[in-house]
Short mmCIF file of C-alpha atoms in Angstrom, two decimals:
data_model
loop_
_atom_site.label_atom_id
_atom_site.label_comp_id
_atom_site.label_asym_id
_atom_site.label_seq_id
_atom_site.Cartn_x
_atom_site.Cartn_y
_atom_site.Cartn_z
CA MET P 847 98.02 95.72 95.74
CA ILE P 848 97.87 99.11 93.94
CA GLU P 849 100.31 99.74 91.10
CA ARG P 850 101.78 103.17 91.78
CA SER P 851 102.31 104.21 88.16
CA THR P 852 99.00 102.99 86.69
CA GLY P 853 96.51 102.76 89.57
CA GLU P 854 95.77 99.14 88.65
CA ILE P 855 94.66 96.81 91.41
CA ARG P 856 95.49 93.13 90.90
CA LEU P 857 93.18 90.65 92.56
CA ALA P 858 93.62 86.91 93.04
CA LEU P 859 90.35 86.24 91.23
CA GLY P 860 91.46 84.53 88.06
CA GLY P 861 94.12 87.18 87.46
CA THR P 862 91.59 90.01 87.58
CA CYS P 863 92.99 93.50 87.16
CA ILE P 864 90.91 96.52 88.10
CA SER P 865 92.16 99.53 86.17
CA PRO P 866 91.04 103.15 85.84
CA ALA P 867 89.98 102.31 82.26
CA LEU P 868 87.47 99.61 83.33
CA THR P 869 83.96 100.58 82.24
CA ARG P 870 80.72 99.35 83.77
CA GLU P 871 79.90 97.61 80.48
CA GLN P 872 83.24 95.75 80.51
CA PHE P 873 82.72 94.75 84.12
CA LEU P 874 79.16 93.50 83.48
CA ALA P 875 80.41 91.43 80.51
CA SER P 876 83.15 89.81 82.63
CA SER P 877 82.95 86.55 84.56
CA LEU P 878 83.67 88.55 87.71
CA ALA P 879 80.29 90.31 87.44
CA SER P 880 78.40 87.02 87.71
CA GLN P 881 80.19 86.36 91.03
CA SER P 882 79.48 89.86 92.37
CA ARG P 883 76.41 91.42 93.94
CA GLU P 884 74.85 94.75 93.14
CA MET P 885 74.99 96.95 96.24
CA VAL P 886 73.44 100.29 95.29
CA ARG P 887 71.76 101.43 92.08
CA ASN P 888 70.79 105.09 91.94
CA GLU P 889 71.56 106.00 88.34
CA PRO P 890 73.91 107.22 87.16
CA TYR P 891 75.59 105.65 90.22
CA CYS P 892 75.90 101.91 90.71
CA SER P 893 78.12 99.81 92.97
CA PHE P 894 79.05 96.14 93.12
CA GLY P 895 80.52 94.00 95.90
CA LEU P 896 83.08 91.53 94.58
CA PRO P 897 83.66 88.06 96.04
CA MET P 898 86.10 88.00 98.97
CA VAL P 899 89.71 88.03 97.75
CA GLN P 900 92.98 86.88 99.28
CA LEU P 901 96.04 89.12 99.04
CA SER P 902 99.29 88.22 100.78
CA GLY P 903 97.50 85.88 103.18
CA HIS P 904 94.77 88.36 104.15
CA ALA P 905 91.08 88.44 103.23
CA PHE P 906 89.73 91.60 101.58
CA ALA P 907 86.29 92.91 100.72
CA VAL P 908 86.36 94.96 97.51
CA SER P 909 83.63 97.06 95.94
CA LEU P 910 83.49 98.96 92.66
CA TRP P 911 81.63 102.26 92.37
CA PHE P 912 80.62 103.41 88.90
CA GLN P 913 79.36 106.81 87.85
CA GLY P 914 77.60 106.17 84.58
CA SER P 915 79.97 104.06 82.55
CA ARG P 916 83.12 105.21 84.34
CA LEU P 917 84.76 103.45 87.28
CA HIS P 918 84.94 106.22 89.84
CA ARG P 919 86.07 104.52 93.05
CA VAL P 920 87.26 101.22 94.46
CA SER P 921 86.76 100.53 98.16
CA ILE P 922 89.02 97.96 99.83
CA GLN P 923 88.70 96.67 103.39
CA CYS P 924 90.73 93.98 105.14
CA ALA P 925 88.27 91.37 106.39
CA ASP P 926 90.59 89.38 108.67
CA ALA P 927 88.88 88.02 111.82
CA GLU P 928 91.18 90.01 114.11
CA PHE P 929 89.27 93.15 113.07
CA GLY P 930 85.89 91.61 113.93
CA THR P 931 83.50 89.31 112.13
CA SER P 932 80.13 90.96 112.82
CA TRP P 933 78.53 94.07 114.30
CA SER P 934 78.48 92.31 117.69
CA ASP P 935 82.29 92.37 117.98
CA CYS P 936 82.83 95.65 116.18
CA SER P 937 84.65 98.37 118.12
CA GLU P 938 86.37 101.67 117.46
CA GLU P 939 89.61 100.12 118.73
CA ARG P 940 89.43 97.30 116.15
CA GLU P 941 88.54 99.70 113.34
CA LEU P 942 91.47 101.97 114.19
CA ALA P 943 93.72 98.88 114.16
CA ARG P 944 92.30 98.00 110.72
CA LYS P 945 93.07 101.54 109.56
CA ARG P 946 96.69 101.23 110.78
CA PHE P 947 96.94 97.94 108.87
CA HIS P 948 95.58 99.61 105.72
CA ASP P 949 98.05 102.50 106.14
CA SER P 950 100.92 100.03 106.42
CA LEU P 951 99.84 98.24 103.22
CA LEU P 952 99.61 101.52 101.34
CA GLN P 953 103.00 102.66 102.56
CA SER P 954 104.52 99.39 101.28
CA ALA P 955 102.78 99.68 97.90
CA LEU P 956 102.97 103.42 97.28
CA GLY P 957 105.83 104.73 99.42
CA PRO P 958 106.07 106.65 102.68
CA ARG P 959 104.39 109.83 101.41
CA TRP P 960 101.40 108.24 99.70
CA MET P 961 98.93 110.44 101.63
CA GLN P 962 100.31 113.68 100.24
CA GLN P 963 100.42 112.50 96.63
CA ARG P 964 98.09 112.99 93.74
CA PHE P 965 98.82 110.34 91.13
CA PRO P 966 98.29 110.84 87.38
CA TRP P 967 95.32 108.43 87.60
CA GLY P 968 93.77 109.71 90.85
CA THR P 969 94.08 109.57 94.63
CA VAL P 970 94.21 107.06 97.49
CA ASP P 971 92.85 107.54 100.98
CA SER P 972 92.60 105.48 104.12
CA GLY P 973 90.11 106.45 106.74
CA TYR P 974 87.92 105.57 109.65
CA ASP P 975 84.35 106.82 109.35
CA THR P 976 82.80 107.25 112.80
CA LYS P 977 79.25 107.44 111.36
CA SER P 978 79.39 104.12 109.51
CA GLY P 979 81.77 102.56 112.04
CA PHE P 980 84.33 101.11 109.65
CA SER P 981 87.75 101.70 108.10
CA SER P 982 88.58 101.30 104.44
CA ILE P 983 90.97 102.19 101.65
CA GLY P 984 89.53 104.28 98.86
CA VAL P 985 91.03 104.53 95.38
CA THR P 986 89.42 107.35 93.41
CA TYR P 987 90.01 107.45 89.69
CA GLU P 988 89.85 110.85 88.05
CA GLY P 989 89.15 111.06 84.39
#
């Protein structure tokens, strides 16, 4: 999922690799951009929702958050049906289970102490936001 040494995220979308060096201009010129949807545009901030991806037999929703030209953050959320398929079957219990699943993935990819580490390329977090009602993985690129 996340390459520990580089911060690259490999997606099963035609071999797509999201890296800290990806610019908004490069993304918009890629074939991936034509399959994505703009989520928020409040310049210099702009975000895009990518098509659903499969990783290790699980479905994931991925979004890219740009600040100006620079990729600032990638949000990743497991979208498997066991965690709910709509607001009508959403619950804190399911979201906390999703968070535990995310934590397990990150431990496998980054090691047992991933939460206490600052990587040369940035940071990774996994959280449950009670206000928005969902859990996600956040990869923040510093540059």
